[in-house]
Tab-separated table of C-alpha atoms and ligand atoms in Angstrom:
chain	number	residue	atom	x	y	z
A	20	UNK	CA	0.000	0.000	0.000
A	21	UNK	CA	1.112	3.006	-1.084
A	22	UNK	CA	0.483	6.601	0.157
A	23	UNK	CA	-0.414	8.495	3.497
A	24	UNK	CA	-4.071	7.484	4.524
A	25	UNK	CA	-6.261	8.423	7.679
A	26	UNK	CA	-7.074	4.667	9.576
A	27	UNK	CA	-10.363	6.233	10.261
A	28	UNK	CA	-13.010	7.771	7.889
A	29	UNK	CA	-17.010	8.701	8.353
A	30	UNK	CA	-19.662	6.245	7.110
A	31	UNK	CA	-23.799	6.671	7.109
A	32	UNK	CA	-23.843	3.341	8.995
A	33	UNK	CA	-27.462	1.925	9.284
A	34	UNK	CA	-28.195	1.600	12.902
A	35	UNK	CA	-31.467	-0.646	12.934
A	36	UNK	CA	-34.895	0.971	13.924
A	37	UNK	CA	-35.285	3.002	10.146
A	38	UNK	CA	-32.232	5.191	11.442
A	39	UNK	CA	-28.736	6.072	10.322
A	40	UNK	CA	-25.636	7.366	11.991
A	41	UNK	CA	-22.850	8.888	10.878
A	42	UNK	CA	-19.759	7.187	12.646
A	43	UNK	CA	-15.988	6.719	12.092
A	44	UNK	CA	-15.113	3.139	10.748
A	45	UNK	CA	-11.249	1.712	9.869
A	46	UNK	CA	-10.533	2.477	6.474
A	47	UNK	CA	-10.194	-0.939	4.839
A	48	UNK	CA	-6.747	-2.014	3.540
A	49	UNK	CA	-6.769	-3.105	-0.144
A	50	UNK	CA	-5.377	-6.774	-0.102
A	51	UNK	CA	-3.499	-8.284	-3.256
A	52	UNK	CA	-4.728	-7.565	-6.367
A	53	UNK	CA	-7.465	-5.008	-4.734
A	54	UNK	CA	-7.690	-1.500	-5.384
A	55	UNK	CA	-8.657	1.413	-2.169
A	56	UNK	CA	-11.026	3.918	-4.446
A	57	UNK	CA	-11.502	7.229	-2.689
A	58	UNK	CA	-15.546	8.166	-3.327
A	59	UNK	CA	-15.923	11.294	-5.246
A	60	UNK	CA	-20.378	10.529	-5.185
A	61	UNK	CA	-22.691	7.703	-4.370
A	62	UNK	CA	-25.908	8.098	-5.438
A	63	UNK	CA	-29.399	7.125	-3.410
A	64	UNK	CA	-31.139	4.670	-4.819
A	65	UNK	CA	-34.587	3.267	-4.403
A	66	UNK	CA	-32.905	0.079	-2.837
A	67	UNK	CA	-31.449	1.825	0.058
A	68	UNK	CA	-34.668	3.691	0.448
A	69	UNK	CA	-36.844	0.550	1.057
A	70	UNK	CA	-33.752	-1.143	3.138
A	71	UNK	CA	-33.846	1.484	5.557
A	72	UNK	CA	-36.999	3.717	5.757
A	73	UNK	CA	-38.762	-0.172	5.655
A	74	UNK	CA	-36.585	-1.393	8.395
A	75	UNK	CA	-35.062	-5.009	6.235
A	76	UNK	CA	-31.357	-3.426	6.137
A	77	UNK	CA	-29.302	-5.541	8.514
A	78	UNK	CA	-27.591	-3.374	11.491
A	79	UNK	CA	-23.974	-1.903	10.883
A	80	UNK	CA	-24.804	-1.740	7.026
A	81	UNK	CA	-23.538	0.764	5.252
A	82	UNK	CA	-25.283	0.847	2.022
A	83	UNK	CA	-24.746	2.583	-0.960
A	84	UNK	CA	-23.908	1.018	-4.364
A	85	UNK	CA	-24.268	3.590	-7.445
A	86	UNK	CA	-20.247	5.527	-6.939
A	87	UNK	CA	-17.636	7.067	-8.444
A	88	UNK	CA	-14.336	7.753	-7.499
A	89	UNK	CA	-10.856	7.848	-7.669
A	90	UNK	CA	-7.977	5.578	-6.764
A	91	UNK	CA	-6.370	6.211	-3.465
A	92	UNK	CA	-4.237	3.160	-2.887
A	93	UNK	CA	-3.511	-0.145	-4.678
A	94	UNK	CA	-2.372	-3.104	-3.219
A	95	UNK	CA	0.682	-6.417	-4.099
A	96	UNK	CA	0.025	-6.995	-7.925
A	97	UNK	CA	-2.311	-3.942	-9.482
A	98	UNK	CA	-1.181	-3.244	-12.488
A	99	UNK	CA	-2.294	0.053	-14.752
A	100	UNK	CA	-3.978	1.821	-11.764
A	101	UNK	CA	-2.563	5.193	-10.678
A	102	UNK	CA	-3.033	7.358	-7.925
A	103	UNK	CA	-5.941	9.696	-8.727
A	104	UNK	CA	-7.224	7.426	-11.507
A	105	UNK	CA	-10.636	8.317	-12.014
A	106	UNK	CA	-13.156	4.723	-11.639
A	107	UNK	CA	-16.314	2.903	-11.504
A	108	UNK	CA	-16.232	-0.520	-10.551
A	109	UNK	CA	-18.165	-3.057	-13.092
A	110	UNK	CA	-20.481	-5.773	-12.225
A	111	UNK	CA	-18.737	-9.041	-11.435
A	112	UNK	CA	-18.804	-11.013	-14.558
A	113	UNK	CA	-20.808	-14.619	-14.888
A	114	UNK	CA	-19.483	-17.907	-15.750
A	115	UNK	CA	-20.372	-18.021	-19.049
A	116	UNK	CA	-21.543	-21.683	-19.113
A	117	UNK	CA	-24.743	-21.616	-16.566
A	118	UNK	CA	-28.220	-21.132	-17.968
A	119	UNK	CA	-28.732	-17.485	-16.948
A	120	UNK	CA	-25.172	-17.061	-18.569
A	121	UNK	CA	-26.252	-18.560	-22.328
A	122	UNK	CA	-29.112	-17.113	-21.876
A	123	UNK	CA	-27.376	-13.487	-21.643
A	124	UNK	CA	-28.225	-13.144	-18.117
A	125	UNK	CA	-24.896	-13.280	-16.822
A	126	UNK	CA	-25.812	-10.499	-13.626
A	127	UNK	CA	-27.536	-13.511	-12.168
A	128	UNK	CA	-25.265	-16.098	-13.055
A	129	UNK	CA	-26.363	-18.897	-11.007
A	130	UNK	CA	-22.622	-19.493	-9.975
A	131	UNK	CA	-22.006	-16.450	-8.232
A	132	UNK	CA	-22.240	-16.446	-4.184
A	133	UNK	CA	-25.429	-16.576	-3.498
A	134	UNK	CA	-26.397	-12.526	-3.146
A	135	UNK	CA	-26.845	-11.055	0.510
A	136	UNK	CA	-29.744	-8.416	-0.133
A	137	UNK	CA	-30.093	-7.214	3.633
A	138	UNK	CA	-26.779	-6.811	4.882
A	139	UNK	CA	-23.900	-4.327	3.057
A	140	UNK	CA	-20.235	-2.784	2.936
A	141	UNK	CA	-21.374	0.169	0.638
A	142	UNK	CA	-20.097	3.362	-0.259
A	143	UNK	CA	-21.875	5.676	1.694
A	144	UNK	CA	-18.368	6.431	2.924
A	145	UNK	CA	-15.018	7.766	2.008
A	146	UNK	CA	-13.442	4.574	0.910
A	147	UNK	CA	-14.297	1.229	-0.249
A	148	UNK	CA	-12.115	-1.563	-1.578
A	149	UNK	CA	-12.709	-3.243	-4.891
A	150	UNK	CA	-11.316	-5.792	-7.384
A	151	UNK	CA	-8.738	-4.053	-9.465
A	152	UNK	CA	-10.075	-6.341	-12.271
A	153	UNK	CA	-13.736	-4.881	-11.729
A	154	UNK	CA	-12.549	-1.343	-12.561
A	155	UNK	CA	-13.555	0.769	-14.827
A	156	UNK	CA	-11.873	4.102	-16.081
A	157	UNK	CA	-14.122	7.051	-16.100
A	158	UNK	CA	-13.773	8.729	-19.897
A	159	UNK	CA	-12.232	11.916	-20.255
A	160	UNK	CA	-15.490	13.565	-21.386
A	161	UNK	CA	-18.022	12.448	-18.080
A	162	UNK	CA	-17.114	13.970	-15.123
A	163	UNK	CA	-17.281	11.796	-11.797
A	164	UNK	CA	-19.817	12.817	-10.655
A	165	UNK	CA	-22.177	11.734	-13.504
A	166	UNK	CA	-20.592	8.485	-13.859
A	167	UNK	CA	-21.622	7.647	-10.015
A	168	UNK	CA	-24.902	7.483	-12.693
A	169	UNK	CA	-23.239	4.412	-14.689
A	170	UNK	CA	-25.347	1.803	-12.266
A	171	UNK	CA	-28.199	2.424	-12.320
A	172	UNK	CA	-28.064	3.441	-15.956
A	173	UNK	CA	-26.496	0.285	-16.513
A	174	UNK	CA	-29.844	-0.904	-15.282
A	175	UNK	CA	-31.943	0.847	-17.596
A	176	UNK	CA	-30.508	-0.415	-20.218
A	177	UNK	CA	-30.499	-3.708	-19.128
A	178	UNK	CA	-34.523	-2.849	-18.369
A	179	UNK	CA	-34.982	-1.674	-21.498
A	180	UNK	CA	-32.962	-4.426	-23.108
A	181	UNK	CA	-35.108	-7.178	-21.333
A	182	UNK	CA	-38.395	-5.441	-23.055
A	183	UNK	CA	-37.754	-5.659	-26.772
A	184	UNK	CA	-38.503	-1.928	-26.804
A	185	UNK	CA	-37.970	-0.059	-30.196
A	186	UNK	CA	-38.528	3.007	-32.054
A	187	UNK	CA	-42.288	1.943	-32.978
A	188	UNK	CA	-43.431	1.403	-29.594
A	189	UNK	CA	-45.833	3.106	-27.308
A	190	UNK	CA	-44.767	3.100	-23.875
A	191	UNK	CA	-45.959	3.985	-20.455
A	192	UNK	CA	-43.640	4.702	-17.630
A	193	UNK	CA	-45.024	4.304	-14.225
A	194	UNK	CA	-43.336	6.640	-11.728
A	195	UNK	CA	-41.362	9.944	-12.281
A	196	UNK	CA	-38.659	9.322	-9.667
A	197	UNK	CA	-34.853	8.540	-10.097
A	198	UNK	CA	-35.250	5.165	-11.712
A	199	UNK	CA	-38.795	6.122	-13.958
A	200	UNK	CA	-36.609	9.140	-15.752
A	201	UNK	CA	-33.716	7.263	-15.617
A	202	UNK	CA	-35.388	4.646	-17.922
A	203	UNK	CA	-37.245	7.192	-19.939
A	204	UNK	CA	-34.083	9.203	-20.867
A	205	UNK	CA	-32.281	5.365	-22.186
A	206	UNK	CA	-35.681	5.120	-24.087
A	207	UNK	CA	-35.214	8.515	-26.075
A	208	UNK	CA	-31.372	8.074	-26.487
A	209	UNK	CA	-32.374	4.806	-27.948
A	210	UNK	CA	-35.054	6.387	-30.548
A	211	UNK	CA	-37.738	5.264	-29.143
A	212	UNK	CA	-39.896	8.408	-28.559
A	213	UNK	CA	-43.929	8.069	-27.577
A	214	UNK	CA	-43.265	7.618	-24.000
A	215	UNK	CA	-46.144	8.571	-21.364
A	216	UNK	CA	-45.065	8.624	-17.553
A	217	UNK	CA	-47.532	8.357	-15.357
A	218	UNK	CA	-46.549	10.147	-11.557
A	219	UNK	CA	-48.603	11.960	-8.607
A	220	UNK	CA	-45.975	14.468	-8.111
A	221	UNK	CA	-46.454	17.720	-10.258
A	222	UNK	CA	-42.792	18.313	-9.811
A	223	UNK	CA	-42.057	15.197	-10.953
A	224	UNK	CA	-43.952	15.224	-13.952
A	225	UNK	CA	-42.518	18.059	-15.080
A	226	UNK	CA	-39.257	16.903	-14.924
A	227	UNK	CA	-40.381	13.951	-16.880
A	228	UNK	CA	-40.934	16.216	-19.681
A	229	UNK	CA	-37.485	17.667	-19.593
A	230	UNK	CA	-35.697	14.637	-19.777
A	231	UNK	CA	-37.322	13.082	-22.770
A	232	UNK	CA	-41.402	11.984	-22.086
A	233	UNK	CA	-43.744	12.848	-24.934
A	234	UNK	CA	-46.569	13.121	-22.477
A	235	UNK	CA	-47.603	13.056	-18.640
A	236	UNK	CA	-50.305	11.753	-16.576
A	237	UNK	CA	-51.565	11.755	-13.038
A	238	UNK	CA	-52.387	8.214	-11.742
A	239	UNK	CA	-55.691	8.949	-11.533
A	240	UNK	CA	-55.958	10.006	-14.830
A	241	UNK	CA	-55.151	6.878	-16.615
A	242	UNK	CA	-58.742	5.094	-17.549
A	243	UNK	CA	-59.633	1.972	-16.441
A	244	UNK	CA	-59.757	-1.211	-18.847
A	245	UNK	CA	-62.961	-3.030	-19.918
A	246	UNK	CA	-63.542	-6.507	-18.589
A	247	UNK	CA	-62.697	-7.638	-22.236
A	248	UNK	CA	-60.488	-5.685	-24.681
A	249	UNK	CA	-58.121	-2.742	-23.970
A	250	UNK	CA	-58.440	0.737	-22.878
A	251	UNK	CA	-58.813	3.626	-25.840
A	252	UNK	CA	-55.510	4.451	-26.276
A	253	UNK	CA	-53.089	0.883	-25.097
A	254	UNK	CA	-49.764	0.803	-24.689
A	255	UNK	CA	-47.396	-1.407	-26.504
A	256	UNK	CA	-44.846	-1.797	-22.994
A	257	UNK	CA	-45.197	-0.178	-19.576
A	258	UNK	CA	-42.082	-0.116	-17.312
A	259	UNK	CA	-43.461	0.042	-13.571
A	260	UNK	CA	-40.845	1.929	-11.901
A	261	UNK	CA	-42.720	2.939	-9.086
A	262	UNK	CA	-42.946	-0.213	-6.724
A	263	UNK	CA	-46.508	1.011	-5.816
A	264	UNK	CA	-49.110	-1.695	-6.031
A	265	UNK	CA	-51.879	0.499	-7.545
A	266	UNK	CA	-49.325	1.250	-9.947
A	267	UNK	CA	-48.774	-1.647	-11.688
A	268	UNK	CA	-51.989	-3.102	-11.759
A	269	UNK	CA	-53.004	-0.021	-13.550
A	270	UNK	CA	-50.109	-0.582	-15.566
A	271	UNK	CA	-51.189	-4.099	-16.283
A	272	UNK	CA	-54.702	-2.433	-17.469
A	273	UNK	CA	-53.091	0.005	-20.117
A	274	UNK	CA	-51.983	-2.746	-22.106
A	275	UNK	CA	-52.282	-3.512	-25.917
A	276	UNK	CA	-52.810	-7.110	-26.826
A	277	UNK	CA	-49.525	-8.961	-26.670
A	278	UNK	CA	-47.871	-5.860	-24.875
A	279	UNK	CA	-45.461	-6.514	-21.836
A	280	UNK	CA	-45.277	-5.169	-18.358
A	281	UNK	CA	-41.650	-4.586	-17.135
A	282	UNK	CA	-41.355	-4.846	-13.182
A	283	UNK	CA	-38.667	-2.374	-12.025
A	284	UNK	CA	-39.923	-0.935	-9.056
A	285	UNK	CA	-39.701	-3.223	-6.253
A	286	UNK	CA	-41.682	-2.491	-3.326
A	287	UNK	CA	-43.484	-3.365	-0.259
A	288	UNK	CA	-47.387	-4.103	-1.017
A	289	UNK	CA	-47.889	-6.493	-3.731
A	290	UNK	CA	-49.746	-5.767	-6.763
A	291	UNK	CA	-53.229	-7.981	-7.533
A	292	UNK	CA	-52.464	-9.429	-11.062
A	293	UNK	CA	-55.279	-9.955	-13.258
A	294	UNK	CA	-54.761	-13.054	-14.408
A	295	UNK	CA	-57.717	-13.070	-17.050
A	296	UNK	CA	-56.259	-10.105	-18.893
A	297	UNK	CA	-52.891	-11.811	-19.448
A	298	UNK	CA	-54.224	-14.852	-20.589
A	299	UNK	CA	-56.973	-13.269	-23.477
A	300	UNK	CA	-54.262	-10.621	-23.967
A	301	UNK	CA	-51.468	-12.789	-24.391
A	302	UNK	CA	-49.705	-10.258	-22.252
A	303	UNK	CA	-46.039	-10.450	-21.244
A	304	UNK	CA	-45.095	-9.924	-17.201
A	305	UNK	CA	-41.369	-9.915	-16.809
A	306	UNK	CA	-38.689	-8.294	-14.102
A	307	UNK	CA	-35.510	-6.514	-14.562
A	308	UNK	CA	-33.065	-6.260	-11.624
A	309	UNK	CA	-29.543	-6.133	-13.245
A	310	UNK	CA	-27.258	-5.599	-15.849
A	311	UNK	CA	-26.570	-7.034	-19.224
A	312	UNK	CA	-23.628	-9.865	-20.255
A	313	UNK	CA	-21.780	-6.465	-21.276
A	314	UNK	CA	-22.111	-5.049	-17.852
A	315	UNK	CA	-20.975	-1.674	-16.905
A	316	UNK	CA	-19.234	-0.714	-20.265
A	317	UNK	CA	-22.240	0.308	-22.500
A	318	UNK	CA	-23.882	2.970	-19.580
A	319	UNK	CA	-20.563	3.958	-19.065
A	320	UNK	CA	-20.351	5.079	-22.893
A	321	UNK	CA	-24.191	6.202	-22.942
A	322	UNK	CA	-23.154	8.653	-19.790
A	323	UNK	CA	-20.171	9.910	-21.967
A	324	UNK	CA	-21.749	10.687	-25.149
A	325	UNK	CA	-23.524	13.309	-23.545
A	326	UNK	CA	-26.945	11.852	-25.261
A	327	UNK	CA	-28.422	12.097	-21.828
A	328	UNK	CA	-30.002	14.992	-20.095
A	329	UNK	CA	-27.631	14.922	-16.790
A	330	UNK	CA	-28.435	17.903	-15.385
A	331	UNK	CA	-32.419	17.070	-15.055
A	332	UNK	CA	-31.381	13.141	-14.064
A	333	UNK	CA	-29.367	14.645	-11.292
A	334	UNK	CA	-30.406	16.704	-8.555
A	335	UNK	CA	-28.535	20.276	-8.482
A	336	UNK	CA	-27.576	19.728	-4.829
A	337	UNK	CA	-25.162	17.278	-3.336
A	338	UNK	CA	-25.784	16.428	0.164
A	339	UNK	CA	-23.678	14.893	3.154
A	340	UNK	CA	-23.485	11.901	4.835
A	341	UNK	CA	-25.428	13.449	7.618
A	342	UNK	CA	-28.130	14.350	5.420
A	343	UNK	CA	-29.197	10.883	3.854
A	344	UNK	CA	-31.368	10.191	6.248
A	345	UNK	CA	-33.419	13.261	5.444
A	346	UNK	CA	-33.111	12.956	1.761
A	347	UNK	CA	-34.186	9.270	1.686
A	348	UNK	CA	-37.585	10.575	3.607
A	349	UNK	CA	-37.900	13.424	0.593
A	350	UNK	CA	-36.969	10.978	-2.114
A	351	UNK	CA	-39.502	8.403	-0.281
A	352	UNK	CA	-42.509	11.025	-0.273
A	353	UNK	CA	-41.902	12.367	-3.766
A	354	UNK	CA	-40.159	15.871	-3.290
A	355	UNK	CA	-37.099	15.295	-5.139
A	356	UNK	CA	-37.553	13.939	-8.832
A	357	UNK	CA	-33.471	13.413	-9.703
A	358	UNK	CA	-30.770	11.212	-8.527
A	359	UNK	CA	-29.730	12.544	-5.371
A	360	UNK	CA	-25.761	12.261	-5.000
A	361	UNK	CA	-23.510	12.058	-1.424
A	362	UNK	CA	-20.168	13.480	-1.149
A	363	UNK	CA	-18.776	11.068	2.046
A	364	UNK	CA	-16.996	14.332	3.023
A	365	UNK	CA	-18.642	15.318	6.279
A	366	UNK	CA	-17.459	15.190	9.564
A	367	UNK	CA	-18.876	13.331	12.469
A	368	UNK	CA	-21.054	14.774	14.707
A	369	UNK	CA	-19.860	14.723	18.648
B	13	LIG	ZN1	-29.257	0.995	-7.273
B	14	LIG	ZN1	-23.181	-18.323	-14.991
């Protein structure tokens, strides 16, 4: 290890009970063949919304999993990795060989170790450790803190990937947050412009517009299907982003014969699926969680090309480590529409 670092450095460590504290944890030693990445941003995401403000996050987790940084130390055997190197770290490639693998699902290879969803070492802190082979160099054109974006974009177009979406189709988005106009900016970059999003929040329908929908609707706006047959004006392929329940069975409802509903959103109450309209529909019901074969690469170059509206897919202000809490609460009741980014800068509390 190379370099002066501080043994100690703040992290938004979940405490149990829906709360989170900031504290001062070791920083972790990169071991051989591991990289120590400094984080520049770590976005909020919907997943560490519903793991803490819903209580399943396991105590002592620090969560946090959409970053960017820079490298601060390497450790025995890195190779090609210098101090200050700007980074992302990619999605741990598959097998190749299993059936999710040939099937091009290699995110949930069914070799990997088996995924702990609860319990985290995240980047809601100043330093993680990493894989030097996972890394990622952040182009010269996208600055860091957009490509703490490459995740979850990487997940959109995965999402979008898994639909068979193309220029052509008519699609509803359910949900105007972070991951809904995340998804409807991939849409437009990939041509594929007649895109309705569907969201309560005025705010958030507004900045649905600027980032690439054709057209907006409240919830309770969207009609209501007949017991046979399709509403006026179906939609070819509805992405429910929202993880409300209400959501996607109105989602289900908007439906064109042989359309498809996309679960993105996860969430707590469980939807009532209409099992009758699928069947004399023929409809499609299928979930994306992850990334595609080509992993972290492809957002990486979509965030680059500047094809994407960044400024309205980000929120203007950064916040703190001590301020997460808060912002998850916002993000939770629908006052922030963009991707909210942390700078793991503050200092503790006493
Ligand atoms: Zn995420
Ligand atoms: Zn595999």
């Amino acid at each position: 290890m190379t370099g002066m670092m501080p043994s100690v450095m703040p992290a938004a460590v979940y405490v149990g009970d829906g709360a989170i504290a900031v504290r001062e944890l070791p920083v972790p030693e990169p071991g051989p063949g591991e990289v120590l990445v400094e984080i520049s941003h770590c976005g909020i995401c919907g997943t560490d919304l519903h793991l803490v403000l819903e209580q399943y996050a396991r105590p002592d987790s620090v969560l946090g999993h959409e970053w960017a940084g820079t490298v601060a130390a390497v450790g025995d055997g890195v190779d090609g990795w210098e101090l200050g190197a700007r980074v992302v770290a990619d999605t741990t490639p598959g097998c190749g060989t299993c059936r999710a693998c040939r099937r091009g699902r290699a995110a949930v290879c069914l070799e990997r170790e088996p995924p702990d969803y609860l319990s985290f070492r995240g980047a809601f802190c100043r330093y993680v450790v990493v894989a030097a082979a996972r890394l990622l160099r952040v182009p010269e054109s996208l600055s860091t803190r957009a490509a703490a974006l490459t995740e979850p974009t990487a997940i959109a177009i995965h999402t979008v990937a898994l639909s068979g979406a193309e220029p052509g189709d008519r699609v509803l988005v359910t949900g105007g947050g972070p991951v809904g106009l995340l998804t409807t900016a991939v849409l437009r970059a990939q041509g594929i412009d007649d895109i309705t999003v569907s969201e309560p929040a005025p705010a958030r329908r507004e900045r649905a517009l600027a980032v690439g929908a054709s057209a907006v609707v409240a919830p309770d706006d969207l009609p209501r299907a007949p017991m046979a047959g399709t509403v006026p004006s179906p939609f070819t392929i509805a992405f429910e982003c929202s993880g409300n329940a209400r959501a996607a069975e109105s989602a289900l409802e908007q439906l064109d014969y042989a359309g498809t509903l996309v679960f993105v959103g996860t969430g707590h109450e469980q939807p009532r699926v209409n099992h009758n309209r699928v069947i004399v529909l023929e409809l499609t019901l299928i979930g994306a969680y992850n990334y595609d074969a080509a992993g972290f690469r492809p957002a990486l170059d979509l965030l680059a090309s500047g094809a994407l509206p960044l400024d309205d897919l980000i929120e203007r202000d950064d916040v703190r480590l001590d301020d997460v809490l808060d912002v998850m609460q916002r993000l939770s009741a629908g006052d922030l529409a963009g991707k909210v980014m942390v700078v793991p800068r503050s200092e503790i509390r006493r």
